Amino acid sequence: MSPSPNGPSAAPPARGHDFRSVAPVLALCWLAVFFDGMDVNIYGAVMPHLLDDPGLGLTESAAGSIGSWTTAGMLVGALAAGNVTDWLGRRPVLVWSIVLFSAGSALCALAPTAEVFGGGRFLAGLGLGGLMPTCLAMVAEFAPPRRAALAMGLLMTSYHAGGMAATGLGLALGPLDPQHGWRWVFWAGALPAVVAVPLLLRYLPESPGVLLAQGRRAEADALADRYGMARPAAAEAPEGGAKGRLAAVAALFRGELRWATPLFWAAAFCGLLLVYSVSTWLPQLMRASGYGTTSSVAFLMVINAGGIVGMLIAGRTADRFGAVRVAAIWFVLTAAGTLLLTFPLPLAVAYVVVFLTGIWLFSALTMVYAASDATYGPSERAAGLGWITGVGRSGAIVGPWLGGVVLAGGSAGWGFLTFALAGAVGALAIALVPAVRRLGRAPAAREPAPADNPA
């Protein structure tokens, strides 16, 4: 069944369904995504030190390829999580995701060669890829009605807080030992398995919809009542088993979703290309533009600070004006900001431009996710988000590799122009979603019934 134009239909929520009632879920997912953001940004934060370590033998071109291996792992992890989380449960998928990326970070800290280091980043990518769509699906399900965009924005502030923490670790630990200080930063990336996993196992609830799909109706209703949510209806529960997984994917291409789904994929491709290109290469791009090493790494902290502010602005704005509209405008503003960075700017002005670009860049992608929540029905939400983040990871694979190629050619300006083009294409893709949804609706739904036709 296709969702209505105004979002998926559901029974009225129970009284008291507000942010206070779902704060524990949001807080635990916030912690998980904080460590996700820290792990993703660690690579970019220590990149200058990695390249300066002769024992590791890492070149700029190889560093770009390893960044792509990381995001290849994310692609696999996101697609797998999106297809099994409705079947096995949100909580076990989230816990195993954290265990995987913590183990990958530990392997990087021990790596004797660039090849082993790349293997650690791929392993970390598997876990990172599974974590994000699972947390997004959890928060979207538990969020109060018509406040999903704000809830996702609040969740994603943690990604940038984690990115700032990674940058701080890189600035503090990297210079202590030019050849080996970066290893301590990756050891910090192994902490989530010790800190977050026990908390998630103890306090994170399972999805009521998943509990219902597993035949645990009493538990599903009790959990929904506890968090002030509407009790899940049978039509909203995902179908179990392999047949159910295939049906969930097929539903993404029926009716009004037929063309909307590929456009979501294209927008996510552009958004993730921007996010992971910037997270990996911004310090090196700024250093190639003539800024000092310390200032270049600090730009990564500044853009993540902008990302936190942007999430709060975008979430509230999207709840009022629509996530599709906000995502499109934010992509355009991202393109404008990255174009400005192609010009030589005084250091203070460059910091301001990078901060403002961070406001738009990261939240544009989050608003793509929020728009998908308003498009897919409850039984399609996890699969839809999993495939959007999974297919979008191909942009995250291309981005770090492309950044390495551009820098190897000695041109930082072309890197920023590439970012601007990605922003423009992302804006066009997400802006077309409402139009293709209208075209995809059945003729009977678009045309008035004969009895209502004055003719």
Coordinates of N, CA and C in Angstrom, one line a residue, residues 20-199:
R20 N 10.0 14.4 25.6 CA 10.3 13.9 26.9 C 10.1 12.4 27.0
S21 N 9.1 11.9 26.4 CA 8.8 10.4 26.5 C 9.8 9.6 25.7
V22 N 10.4 10.1 24.7 CA 11.3 9.3 23.8 C 12.7 9.8 24.0
A23 N 13.0 10.6 25.0 CA 14.3 11.1 25.3 C 15.4 10.0 25.5
P24 N 15.0 8.9 26.2 CA 16.0 7.8 26.4 C 16.5 7.2 25.0
V25 N 15.5 7.0 24.1 CA 15.9 6.4 22.8 C 16.8 7.4 22.0
L26 N 16.4 8.7 22.0 CA 17.1 9.7 21.3 C 18.5 9.8 21.9
A27 N 18.6 9.8 23.2 CA 19.9 9.9 23.9 C 20.9 8.8 23.6
L28 N 20.3 7.5 23.6 CA 21.2 6.4 23.3 C 21.6 6.3 21.9
C29 N 20.7 6.7 20.9 CA 21.1 6.7 19.5 C 22.1 7.9 19.3
W30 N 21.9 9.0 20.0 CA 22.8 10.1 19.9 C 24.2 9.7 20.3
L31 N 24.3 8.9 21.4 CA 25.7 8.4 21.8 C 26.3 7.5 20.7
A32 N 25.5 6.6 20.1 CA 26.0 5.7 19.1 C 26.5 6.5 17.9
V33 N 25.7 7.5 17.5 CA 26.1 8.2 16.3 C 27.3 9.2 16.6
F34 N 27.4 9.6 17.9 CA 28.6 10.4 18.2 C 29.8 9.6 18.0
F35 N 29.9 8.3 18.3 CA 31.0 7.5 18.1 C 31.2 7.2 16.6
D36 N 30.1 7.1 15.8 CA 30.1 7.0 14.4 C 30.9 8.2 13.8
G37 N 30.4 9.4 14.2 CA 31.0 10.6 13.7 C 32.5 10.7 14.0
M38 N 32.8 10.3 15.3 CA 34.2 10.3 15.7 C 35.1 9.4 14.8
D39 N 34.6 8.2 14.6 CA 35.4 7.2 13.8 C 35.5 7.7 12.3
V40 N 34.5 8.2 11.7 CA 34.5 8.6 10.3 C 35.5 9.8 10.2
N41 N 35.5 10.7 11.1 CA 36.4 11.9 11.0 C 37.8 11.7 11.5
I42 N 38.0 10.6 12.2 CA 39.4 10.4 12.7 C 40.4 10.3 11.5
Y43 N 39.9 9.7 10.4 CA 40.8 9.5 9.3 C 41.3 10.8 8.7
G44 N 40.3 11.7 8.5 CA 40.7 13.1 8.0 C 41.5 13.9 9.0
A45 N 41.2 13.7 10.3 CA 41.9 14.5 11.3 C 43.4 14.1 11.4
V46 N 43.7 12.9 11.1 CA 45.1 12.4 11.3 C 45.8 12.3 9.9
M47 N 45.1 12.6 8.8 CA 45.6 12.4 7.5 C 47.0 13.0 7.3
P48 N 47.3 14.3 7.7 CA 48.6 14.8 7.5 C 49.7 14.0 8.2
H49 N 49.3 13.4 9.4 CA 50.3 12.6 10.2 C 50.5 11.2 9.6
L50 N 49.4 10.7 9.0 CA 49.5 9.4 8.3 C 50.5 9.5 7.1
L51 N 50.3 10.6 6.4 CA 51.1 10.8 5.2 C 52.6 11.1 5.5
D52 N 52.8 11.6 6.7 CA 54.2 11.9 7.2 C 54.9 10.8 7.9
D53 N 54.2 9.6 8.0 CA 54.8 8.5 8.7 C 55.4 7.6 7.6
P54 N 56.7 7.5 7.5 CA 57.3 6.7 6.4 C 57.2 5.2 6.7
G55 N 57.0 4.8 7.9 CA 56.9 3.4 8.2 C 55.6 2.8 7.6
L56 N 54.5 3.6 7.6 CA 53.3 3.1 7.1 C 53.3 3.1 5.5
G57 N 54.0 4.0 4.9 CA 54.1 3.9 3.4 C 52.9 4.4 2.7
L58 N 52.2 5.4 3.2 CA 50.9 5.8 2.7 C 51.2 7.0 1.7
T59 N 50.6 6.9 0.5 CA 50.7 8.1 -0.4 C 49.3 8.7 -0.5
E60 N 49.2 9.9 -1.1 CA 47.9 10.6 -1.2 C 46.9 9.7 -2.0
S61 N 47.4 9.1 -3.1 CA 46.6 8.3 -3.9 C 46.1 7.1 -3.2
A62 N 47.0 6.4 -2.5 CA 46.6 5.2 -1.7 C 45.6 5.6 -0.5
A63 N 45.9 6.8 0.0 CA 45.0 7.3 1.1 C 43.6 7.5 0.6
G64 N 43.4 8.0 -0.6 CA 42.1 8.2 -1.2 C 41.5 6.8 -1.5
S65 N 42.2 5.8 -1.9 CA 41.7 4.5 -2.1 C 41.2 3.9 -0.8
I66 N 42.0 4.0 0.2 CA 41.6 3.5 1.5 C 40.3 4.2 2.0
G67 N 40.2 5.5 1.8 CA 39.0 6.1 2.2 C 37.8 5.5 1.4
S68 N 38.0 5.1 0.2 CA 36.9 4.5 -0.6 C 36.7 3.0 -0.1
W69 N 37.7 2.3 0.4 CA 37.5 1.0 1.0 C 36.6 1.1 2.2
T70 N 36.8 2.2 3.0 CA 36.0 2.4 4.2 C 34.5 2.6 3.8
T71 N 34.3 3.4 2.8 CA 32.9 3.6 2.4 C 32.3 2.4 1.6
A72 N 33.1 1.6 1.0 CA 32.6 0.4 0.4 C 32.1 -0.5 1.5
G73 N 32.9 -0.6 2.6 CA 32.3 -1.4 3.8 C 31.0 -0.8 4.3
M74 N 30.9 0.5 4.2 CA 29.7 1.2 4.7 C 28.5 0.8 3.8
L75 N 28.8 0.7 2.5 CA 27.7 0.4 1.5 C 27.2 -1.0 1.9
V76 N 28.1 -2.0 2.0 CA 27.7 -3.3 2.4 C 27.0 -3.4 3.7
G77 N 27.5 -2.6 4.7 CA 26.9 -2.6 6.0 C 25.5 -2.0 6.0
A78 N 25.3 -0.9 5.3 CA 24.0 -0.2 5.2 C 23.0 -1.1 4.5
L79 N 23.4 -1.7 3.4 CA 22.4 -2.5 2.7 C 22.0 -3.8 3.5
A80 N 23.0 -4.4 4.2 CA 22.7 -5.5 5.0 C 21.8 -5.1 6.2
A81 N 22.1 -4.0 6.9 CA 21.3 -3.6 8.0 C 19.9 -3.2 7.6
G82 N 19.8 -2.5 6.5 CA 18.4 -2.2 6.0 C 17.6 -3.4 5.7
N83 N 18.2 -4.5 5.4 CA 17.4 -5.7 5.1 C 17.2 -6.7 6.2
V84 N 18.0 -6.6 7.3 CA 17.9 -7.5 8.4 C 17.4 -6.9 9.6
T85 N 17.4 -5.6 9.7 CA 17.0 -4.9 11.0 C 15.5 -5.2 11.3
D86 N 14.7 -5.2 10.3 CA 13.2 -5.5 10.5 C 13.0 -7.0 10.9
W87 N 14.0 -7.8 10.6 CA 13.9 -9.3 10.8 C 14.5 -9.7 12.1
L88 N 15.7 -9.2 12.4 CA 16.5 -9.6 13.6 C 16.2 -8.7 14.8
G89 N 15.8 -7.4 14.4 CA 15.7 -6.4 15.5 C 16.6 -5.3 15.3
R90 N 16.2 -4.1 15.8 CA 17.1 -2.9 15.7 C 18.2 -3.0 16.7
R91 N 18.0 -3.4 17.9 CA 19.0 -3.4 18.9 C 20.2 -4.3 18.6
P92 N 20.0 -5.6 18.3 CA 21.1 -6.4 18.0 C 22.0 -5.9 16.8
V93 N 21.3 -5.4 15.7 CA 22.0 -4.8 14.6 C 22.9 -3.6 15.0
L94 N 22.3 -2.8 15.9 CA 23.0 -1.6 16.3 C 24.3 -2.0 17.2
V95 N 24.1 -3.0 18.0 CA 25.2 -3.4 18.9 C 26.3 -4.0 18.1
W96 N 26.0 -4.9 17.1 CA 27.0 -5.5 16.3 C 27.7 -4.5 15.4
S97 N 27.0 -3.5 15.0 CA 27.6 -2.4 14.2 C 28.7 -1.7 15.0
I98 N 28.4 -1.4 16.2 CA 29.4 -0.7 17.1 C 30.6 -1.6 17.3
V99 N 30.3 -2.9 17.6 CA 31.4 -3.9 17.8 C 32.4 -3.9 16.6
L100 N 31.8 -4.0 15.4 CA 32.6 -4.1 14.2 C 33.4 -2.8 14.0
F101 N 32.9 -1.6 14.1 CA 33.7 -0.5 13.8 C 34.7 -0.2 14.9
S102 N 34.4 -0.6 16.1 CA 35.4 -0.5 17.2 C 36.6 -1.5 16.9
A103 N 36.3 -2.7 16.5 CA 37.4 -3.6 16.1 C 38.2 -3.1 15.0
G104 N 37.5 -2.5 14.0 CA 38.3 -2.0 12.8 C 39.2 -0.9 13.2
S105 N 38.8 0.0 14.2 CA 39.6 1.1 14.6 C 40.8 0.5 15.4
A106 N 40.6 -0.5 16.2 CA 41.7 -1.1 16.9 C 42.8 -1.7 15.9
L107 N 42.3 -2.4 14.9 CA 43.2 -2.9 13.8 C 44.0 -1.8 13.2
C108 N 43.4 -0.7 12.9 CA 44.1 0.4 12.3 C 45.2 0.9 13.3
A109 N 44.9 0.9 14.6 CA 45.9 1.4 15.6 C 47.1 0.4 15.6
L110 N 46.9 -0.8 15.3 CA 48.0 -1.8 15.3 C 48.7 -2.0 13.9
A111 N 48.1 -1.4 12.9 CA 48.5 -1.8 11.5 C 50.0 -1.5 11.3
P112 N 50.7 -2.5 10.8 CA 52.1 -2.3 10.4 C 52.3 -1.8 9.0
T113 N 51.3 -2.0 8.1 CA 51.4 -1.6 6.7 C 50.1 -0.9 6.3
A114 N 50.2 -0.2 5.2 CA 49.0 0.5 4.6 C 48.0 -0.5 4.2
E115 N 48.3 -1.7 3.8 CA 47.3 -2.7 3.4 C 46.5 -3.2 4.6
V116 N 47.2 -3.4 5.8 CA 46.5 -3.8 7.0 C 45.6 -2.7 7.5
F117 N 46.2 -1.5 7.4 CA 45.4 -0.3 7.8 C 44.1 -0.2 7.0
G118 N 44.2 -0.4 5.6 CA 43.1 -0.4 4.8 C 42.0 -1.5 5.2
G119 N 42.5 -2.7 5.6 CA 41.6 -3.7 6.0 C 40.9 -3.3 7.3
G120 N 41.5 -2.6 8.2 CA 40.9 -2.1 9.4 C 39.8 -1.1 9.0
R121 N 40.1 -0.2 8.1 CA 39.1 0.8 7.7 C 37.9 0.2 7.0
F122 N 38.1 -0.9 6.2 CA 37.0 -1.6 5.6 C 36.1 -2.3 6.7
L123 N 36.7 -2.9 7.7 CA 36.0 -3.5 8.8 C 35.2 -2.5 9.5
A124 N 35.8 -1.3 9.8 CA 35.1 -0.3 10.5 C 33.9 0.2 9.6
G125 N 34.1 0.3 8.3 CA 33.1 0.7 7.4 C 31.8 -0.2 7.5
L126 N 32.1 -1.5 7.6 CA 30.9 -2.4 7.8 C 30.0 -2.0 9.0
G127 N 30.7 -1.7 10.1 CA 29.9 -1.4 11.3 C 29.3 0.0 11.1
L128 N 30.1 1.0 10.6 CA 29.5 2.3 10.4 C 28.3 2.4 9.5
G129 N 28.4 1.5 8.4 CA 27.3 1.5 7.5 C 26.0 1.0 8.1
G130 N 26.1 0.0 9.0 CA 24.9 -0.5 9.6 C 24.3 0.4 10.7
L131 N 25.2 1.2 11.3 CA 24.7 2.0 12.5 C 23.8 3.1 12.1
M132 N 24.2 3.9 11.1 CA 23.4 5.1 10.8 C 21.9 4.8 10.4
P133 N 21.7 3.9 9.4 CA 20.3 3.7 9.0 C 19.5 3.1 10.2
T134 N 20.1 2.3 11.0 CA 19.4 1.7 12.2 C 19.0 2.8 13.2
C135 N 19.9 3.7 13.5 CA 19.6 4.8 14.4 C 18.5 5.7 13.8
L136 N 18.6 6.0 12.5 CA 17.6 6.9 11.9 C 16.3 6.3 11.9
A137 N 16.2 5.0 11.6 CA 14.9 4.3 11.7 C 14.3 4.3 13.1
M138 N 15.1 4.1 14.1 CA 14.7 4.1 15.5 C 14.1 5.4 15.9
V139 N 14.9 6.5 15.6 CA 14.4 7.8 16.0 C 13.2 8.2 15.2
A140 N 13.1 7.9 13.9 CA 11.9 8.2 13.1 C 10.7 7.5 13.7
E141 N 10.8 6.3 14.2 CA 9.7 5.5 14.7 C 9.2 6.1 16.0
F142 N 10.2 6.5 16.9 CA 9.8 6.9 18.2 C 9.5 8.4 18.3
A143 N 9.8 9.1 17.2 CA 9.6 10.6 17.3 C 8.1 10.9 17.3
P144 N 7.8 12.1 17.9 CA 6.4 12.5 17.9 C 5.9 12.8 16.5
P145 N 4.6 12.7 16.3 CA 4.1 13.0 14.9 C 4.5 14.4 14.4
R146 N 4.9 14.4 13.1 CA 5.3 15.6 12.4 C 6.5 16.3 13.0
R147 N 7.3 15.6 13.8 CA 8.5 16.2 14.4 C 9.7 15.3 14.0
A148 N 9.6 14.4 13.0 CA 10.6 13.5 12.7 C 11.9 14.3 12.2
A149 N 11.7 15.4 11.4 CA 12.8 16.1 10.9 C 13.6 16.7 12.0
L150 N 12.9 17.3 13.0 CA 13.6 17.9 14.1 C 14.4 16.8 14.9
A151 N 13.7 15.6 15.1 CA 14.3 14.5 15.8 C 15.6 14.0 15.1
M152 N 15.5 13.9 13.8 CA 16.7 13.5 13.0 C 17.8 14.6 13.1
G153 N 17.4 15.8 13.1 CA 18.4 16.9 13.2 C 19.1 16.8 14.5
L154 N 18.3 16.6 15.6 CA 18.9 16.5 16.9 C 19.9 15.3 17.0
L155 N 19.4 14.2 16.4 CA 20.3 13.0 16.4 C 21.6 13.3 15.7
M156 N 21.5 14.0 14.5 CA 22.7 14.1 13.7 C 23.7 15.2 14.3
T157 N 23.2 16.0 15.3 CA 24.2 16.9 15.9 C 25.3 16.0 16.5
S158 N 25.0 14.8 16.9 CA 26.0 14.0 17.6 C 27.1 13.6 16.6
Y159 N 26.7 13.4 15.3 CA 27.8 13.0 14.3 C 28.8 14.1 14.3
H160 N 28.4 15.4 14.3 CA 29.4 16.5 14.2 C 30.1 16.7 15.5
A161 N 29.4 16.4 16.7 CA 30.1 16.5 17.9 C 31.2 15.4 18.0
G162 N 30.9 14.3 17.4 CA 31.9 13.2 17.3 C 33.1 13.6 16.4
G163 N 32.7 14.3 15.3 CA 33.7 14.8 14.4 C 34.6 15.8 15.0
M164 N 34.0 16.7 15.8 CA 34.9 17.7 16.6 C 35.8 17.0 17.6
A165 N 35.2 16.0 18.2 CA 36.1 15.2 19.2 C 37.3 14.6 18.5
A166 N 37.0 14.0 17.3 CA 38.1 13.4 16.5 C 39.1 14.4 16.1
T167 N 38.7 15.6 15.7 CA 39.6 16.6 15.3 C 40.4 17.1 16.5
G168 N 39.8 17.2 17.7 CA 40.5 17.6 18.9 C 41.6 16.5 19.3
L169 N 41.2 15.2 19.1 CA 42.2 14.2 19.4 C 43.3 14.2 18.4
G170 N 43.0 14.5 17.1 CA 44.1 14.6 16.1 C 45.0 15.7 16.4
L171 N 44.5 16.9 16.9 CA 45.3 18.0 17.2 C 46.1 17.8 18.4
A172 N 45.5 17.1 19.4 CA 46.2 16.9 20.7 C 47.2 15.8 20.6
L173 N 46.9 14.6 20.0 CA 47.7 13.5 20.1 C 48.7 13.3 18.9
G174 N 48.2 13.7 17.7 CA 49.0 13.6 16.5 C 50.4 14.2 16.5
P175 N 50.5 15.4 17.0 CA 51.8 16.1 17.0 C 52.8 15.5 18.1
L176 N 52.2 14.8 19.1 CA 53.1 14.3 20.2 C 54.2 13.4 19.6
D177 N 53.9 12.6 18.6 CA 54.9 11.8 18.0 C 54.6 11.8 16.5
P178 N 55.3 12.5 15.7 CA 55.0 12.7 14.2 C 54.7 11.4 13.5
Q179 N 55.4 10.3 14.0 CA 55.3 9.0 13.2 C 54.3 8.1 13.8
H180 N 54.0 8.2 15.1 CA 53.1 7.2 15.8 C 52.0 7.8 16.6
G181 N 51.9 9.1 16.7 CA 50.8 9.7 17.5 C 49.5 9.4 17.0
W182 N 49.4 9.2 15.7 CA 48.1 9.0 15.1 C 47.5 7.6 15.6
R183 N 48.3 6.7 16.0 CA 47.8 5.4 16.5 C 47.0 5.6 17.7
W184 N 47.4 6.5 18.6 CA 46.6 6.7 19.8 C 45.2 7.2 19.5
V185 N 45.1 8.0 18.4 CA 43.8 8.5 18.0 C 42.9 7.3 17.6
F186 N 43.4 6.4 16.9 CA 42.6 5.2 16.5 C 42.3 4.3 17.7
W187 N 43.2 4.3 18.7 CA 42.8 3.5 19.9 C 41.6 4.1 20.6
A188 N 41.5 5.5 20.5 CA 40.3 6.1 21.1 C 39.0 5.7 20.3
G189 N 39.2 5.4 19.0 CA 38.1 5.0 18.2 C 37.6 3.6 18.5
A190 N 38.3 2.9 19.4 CA 37.9 1.5 19.8 C 37.1 1.6 21.1
L191 N 37.0 2.7 21.7 CA 36.3 2.9 23.0 C 34.8 2.6 22.9
P192 N 34.1 2.8 21.8 CA 32.6 2.6 21.8 C 32.2 1.2 22.2
A193 N 33.0 0.2 21.9 CA 32.6 -1.2 22.3 C 32.6 -1.3 23.8
V194 N 33.4 -0.5 24.5 CA 33.4 -0.6 25.9 C 32.4 0.3 26.6
V195 N 32.2 1.5 26.0 CA 31.3 2.5 26.6 C 29.9 2.3 26.1
A196 N 29.6 2.3 24.8 CA 28.3 2.3 24.3 C 27.5 1.0 24.4
V197 N 28.2 -0.1 24.1 CA 27.5 -1.4 24.0 C 26.8 -1.8 25.2
P198 N 27.4 -1.7 26.4 CA 26.7 -2.0 27.7 C 25.5 -1.2 27.9
L199 N 25.5 0.1 27.6 CA 24.4 1.0 27.8 C 23.2 0.6 26.8

